[in-house]
Coordinates of N, CA and C in Angstrom, one line a residue:
M20 N 30.5 -30.2 53.0 CA 29.5 -29.4 53.3 C 30.1 -28.7 54.9
R21 N 30.5 -29.7 55.8 CA 31.1 -29.6 56.9 C 32.1 -28.5 57.1
G22 N 33.0 -28.2 56.0 CA 33.9 -27.3 56.0 C 33.4 -25.8 55.7
V23 N 32.3 -26.0 55.1 CA 31.2 -24.7 54.6 C 30.6 -24.3 55.9
V24 N 30.1 -25.0 56.8 CA 29.5 -24.6 57.7 C 30.6 -24.0 59.0
I25 N 31.6 -24.8 59.0 CA 32.5 -24.6 59.7 C 33.3 -22.8 59.6
A26 N 33.3 -23.0 58.5 CA 34.0 -21.6 57.5 C 33.0 -20.6 57.9
L27 N 31.4 -20.6 57.9 CA 30.7 -19.8 58.4 C 30.5 -19.4 59.9
V28 N 30.6 -20.4 60.7 CA 30.7 -20.2 61.9 C 31.9 -19.3 62.2
Y29 N 32.9 -19.5 61.7 CA 34.1 -18.5 61.9 C 33.9 -17.1 61.4
L30 N 33.5 -17.0 60.5 CA 33.1 -15.8 59.9 C 32.4 -15.1 60.7
T31 N 31.4 -15.8 61.4 CA 30.4 -15.1 62.2 C 31.2 -14.9 63.5
L32 N 32.0 -15.6 64.1 CA 32.7 -15.2 65.2 C 33.4 -14.1 64.9
A33 N 34.0 -13.8 63.9 CA 35.1 -12.8 63.5 C 34.3 -11.4 63.3
A34 N 32.9 -11.7 62.8 CA 32.4 -10.3 62.7 C 31.6 -10.3 64.4
C35 N 31.3 -10.9 65.1 CA 30.6 -10.8 66.5 C 31.9 -10.2 67.5
A36 N 33.0 -10.6 67.0 CA 34.2 -10.4 67.8 C 34.1 -9.0 68.4
N37 N 33.8 -8.1 68.1 CA 33.6 -6.4 68.3 C 32.5 -6.0 68.8
A38 N 31.6 -6.9 68.8 CA 29.9 -6.8 68.9 C 29.6 -6.6 70.2
G39 N 30.4 -6.9 71.2 CA 30.0 -7.3 72.5 C 30.8 -8.6 73.4
T40 N 30.7 -8.5 74.8 CA 31.2 -9.7 75.1 C 30.6 -11.2 75.4
R41 N 29.3 -10.9 74.7 CA 28.7 -12.5 75.1 C 29.0 -13.0 74.0
E42 N 28.9 -14.3 74.2 CA 29.4 -15.4 73.0 C 28.0 -15.4 72.0
P43 N 28.6 -15.5 70.5 CA 27.5 -15.6 69.5 C 26.6 -16.7 69.8
L44 N 25.3 -16.6 69.5 CA 24.2 -17.5 69.5 C 24.2 -18.1 67.9
V45 N 24.4 -19.7 67.9 CA 24.3 -20.0 66.7 C 23.4 -21.1 66.6
I46 N 22.5 -21.2 65.9 CA 21.0 -22.3 66.0 C 21.1 -23.2 64.8
F47 N 21.1 -24.6 64.9 CA 21.3 -25.2 63.5 C 19.8 -25.9 63.7
L48 N 19.1 -25.5 62.6 CA 17.6 -26.1 62.0 C 18.0 -27.2 61.1
G49 N 17.5 -28.3 61.1 CA 17.8 -29.2 60.8 C 16.8 -30.4 60.8
D50 N 17.6 -31.8 60.1 CA 16.4 -33.3 60.3 C 17.5 -33.9 61.2
S51 N 17.1 -35.2 61.3 CA 18.1 -36.2 61.8 C 19.6 -35.9 61.7
L52 N 19.9 -35.7 60.6 CA 21.5 -35.3 60.8 C 22.0 -34.2 61.6
T53 N 21.2 -33.3 61.6 CA 21.4 -32.0 62.7 C 21.3 -32.5 64.1
A54 N 19.9 -33.3 64.3 CA 19.8 -33.8 65.6 C 20.7 -34.9 66.5
G55 N 21.4 -35.4 65.4 CA 22.2 -36.5 66.0 C 21.6 -37.8 66.1
Y56 N 20.9 -38.1 65.4 CA 19.8 -39.3 65.5 C 20.7 -40.6 66.2
E57 N 20.2 -41.3 67.0 CA 20.7 -42.2 67.8 C 22.2 -41.9 68.3
L58 N 22.6 -40.7 68.4 CA 24.0 -40.2 68.9 C 23.7 -39.5 70.4
P59 N 24.5 -39.7 71.4 CA 24.6 -38.8 72.4 C 24.7 -37.5 71.9
A60 N 24.0 -36.4 72.8 CA 23.6 -35.2 72.4 C 25.5 -34.5 72.3
E61 N 26.4 -35.0 72.8 CA 27.6 -34.2 72.6 C 28.4 -35.0 71.2
F62 N 27.8 -35.9 70.7 CA 28.0 -36.0 69.5 C 27.7 -35.8 68.3
A63 N 26.4 -34.9 68.5 CA 25.7 -34.3 67.4 C 26.4 -33.1 66.7
F64 N 26.2 -33.0 65.4 CA 27.2 -32.1 64.7 C 27.2 -30.7 65.5
P65 N 26.2 -30.2 65.8 CA 26.3 -28.7 66.5 C 27.3 -28.7 67.6
A66 N 26.9 -29.9 68.4 CA 27.9 -29.8 69.7 C 29.3 -29.8 69.2
L67 N 29.7 -30.9 68.2 CA 31.1 -30.7 67.7 C 31.7 -29.4 66.9
V68 N 30.7 -29.0 66.5 CA 31.2 -27.6 65.7 C 31.4 -26.5 67.1
A69 N 30.6 -26.4 68.3 CA 30.5 -25.9 69.5 C 31.8 -26.2 70.1
K70 N 32.3 -27.4 70.4 CA 33.7 -27.8 70.7 C 34.9 -27.4 70.0
L71 N 34.7 -27.4 68.4 CA 36.0 -27.2 67.7 C 36.1 -25.7 68.0
A72 N 34.9 -24.7 67.8 CA 35.1 -23.4 67.8 C 35.8 -23.1 69.5
G73 N 35.3 -23.3 70.4 CA 35.9 -23.5 71.6 C 37.1 -23.6 72.1
G74 N 37.4 -24.9 71.2 CA 39.3 -25.2 71.1 C 40.0 -24.2 70.5
K75 N 39.3 -23.5 69.7 CA 39.9 -22.6 69.0 C 39.8 -21.1 69.7
G76 N 39.4 -21.0 70.8 CA 39.3 -19.8 71.7 C 38.0 -18.8 71.0
R77 N 37.3 -19.4 70.7 CA 35.9 -18.7 69.9 C 34.8 -19.4 70.6
P78 N 34.4 -19.2 71.7 CA 33.4 -20.3 72.5 C 32.2 -19.4 71.8
I79 N 31.3 -20.4 71.5 CA 29.5 -20.2 71.0 C 28.6 -20.9 71.8
R80 N 27.5 -20.5 71.6 CA 26.3 -20.8 72.4 C 25.7 -21.4 71.1
V81 N 25.2 -22.8 71.1 CA 24.7 -23.6 70.2 C 23.3 -24.0 70.7
V82 N 22.4 -23.8 69.6 CA 21.0 -24.5 69.9 C 20.9 -25.4 68.8
N83 N 20.9 -26.8 69.4 CA 20.3 -27.8 68.2 C 19.2 -27.7 68.0
A84 N 18.4 -27.0 67.2 CA 17.0 -27.3 66.5 C 17.0 -28.3 65.6
G85 N 17.6 -29.6 65.7 CA 17.3 -30.6 64.6 C 16.4 -31.3 65.0
V86 N 15.3 -31.9 64.3 CA 14.2 -32.8 64.2 C 14.5 -34.1 63.5
S87 N 14.5 -35.2 64.3 CA 14.6 -36.1 63.3 C 13.4 -36.4 62.6
G88 N 13.4 -36.7 61.3 CA 12.5 -37.0 60.5 C 11.8 -35.8 60.0
D89 N 12.5 -34.6 60.0 CA 11.9 -33.0 59.9 C 11.8 -32.8 58.6
T90 N 10.9 -32.0 57.9 CA 10.8 -31.9 56.3 C 11.3 -30.3 56.4
T91 N 11.7 -29.7 55.1 CA 11.7 -28.6 54.8 C 10.4 -27.6 55.2
S92 N 9.1 -28.4 55.2 CA 8.0 -27.6 55.5 C 7.8 -27.6 57.4
G93 N 8.3 -28.8 57.9 CA 8.5 -28.5 59.4 C 9.4 -27.4 59.9
G94 N 10.6 -27.4 59.1 CA 11.4 -26.4 59.4 C 11.3 -24.9 59.4
L95 N 10.4 -25.0 58.0 CA 9.7 -23.7 58.1 C 8.6 -23.2 59.0
D96 N 8.0 -24.0 59.3 CA 6.9 -23.9 60.4 C 7.7 -23.5 61.9
R97 N 8.8 -24.1 62.2 CA 9.5 -23.4 63.3 C 10.7 -22.2 63.0
L98 N 10.8 -21.8 61.9 CA 11.7 -20.7 61.7 C 11.4 -19.6 62.6
S99 N 10.2 -19.1 62.6 CA 10.0 -17.7 63.0 C 10.2 -17.6 64.6
W100 N 9.9 -18.9 65.4 CA 10.2 -19.1 66.8 C 11.8 -18.9 67.0
L101 N 12.5 -19.7 65.9 CA 14.0 -19.7 66.1 C 14.5 -18.2 66.1
L102 N 13.9 -17.5 64.9 CA 14.6 -16.3 64.8 C 14.2 -15.3 65.7
E103 N 13.1 -15.6 66.5 CA 12.6 -14.5 67.8 C 14.0 -14.7 68.9
Q104 N 14.9 -15.7 68.8 CA 16.0 -16.1 69.9 C 17.2 -15.3 69.4
K105 N 17.0 -14.2 68.3 CA 18.0 -13.5 67.8 C 19.7 -13.7 67.5
P106 N 19.3 -15.1 66.7 CA 20.8 -15.8 66.7 C 21.8 -14.6 65.6
D107 N 23.0 -15.2 66.0 CA 24.2 -14.3 65.1 C 24.0 -15.0 63.9
L108 N 23.7 -16.4 63.8 CA 24.0 -17.1 62.9 C 22.9 -18.4 62.6
L109 N 22.2 -18.7 61.8 CA 21.4 -19.7 61.6 C 21.9 -20.6 60.6
V110 N 22.1 -21.8 61.0 CA 22.6 -22.9 59.9 C 21.5 -23.9 59.5
V111 N 21.1 -23.8 58.3 CA 19.8 -24.7 57.9 C 20.6 -26.1 57.2
G112 N 19.9 -27.2 57.6 CA 20.7 -28.5 57.0 C 19.0 -29.2 56.8
L113 N 18.3 -28.8 56.1 CA 17.3 -29.6 55.6 C 17.1 -30.1 54.3
G114 N 16.2 -30.4 53.7 CA 15.9 -31.1 52.4 C 16.8 -32.3 51.9
V115 N 17.4 -32.9 53.1 CA 18.4 -34.4 52.7 C 17.4 -35.2 52.4
N116 N 16.3 -35.6 53.1 CA 15.5 -36.6 53.0 C 14.4 -36.4 51.9

């Protein structure tokens, strides 16, 4: 799954490369696996993807919208607000629990 997410991020970055000078906004919506439960923020999955992309010369802005204990229903409740942020890519990681 990690490889799929990273591939999606790279495809989005490529699509956004000619769209302007701002860094693409990638929002990660998920549960404790996304939030990085009991980890420092810089070790949560979204932060690691941002670090990897930046290291490859493709910096991104990341929003970690992971909530520990969240459910698919809870994620759906937050979805409209997250989409108002106009992300270039929304990565959804719900339904594991």
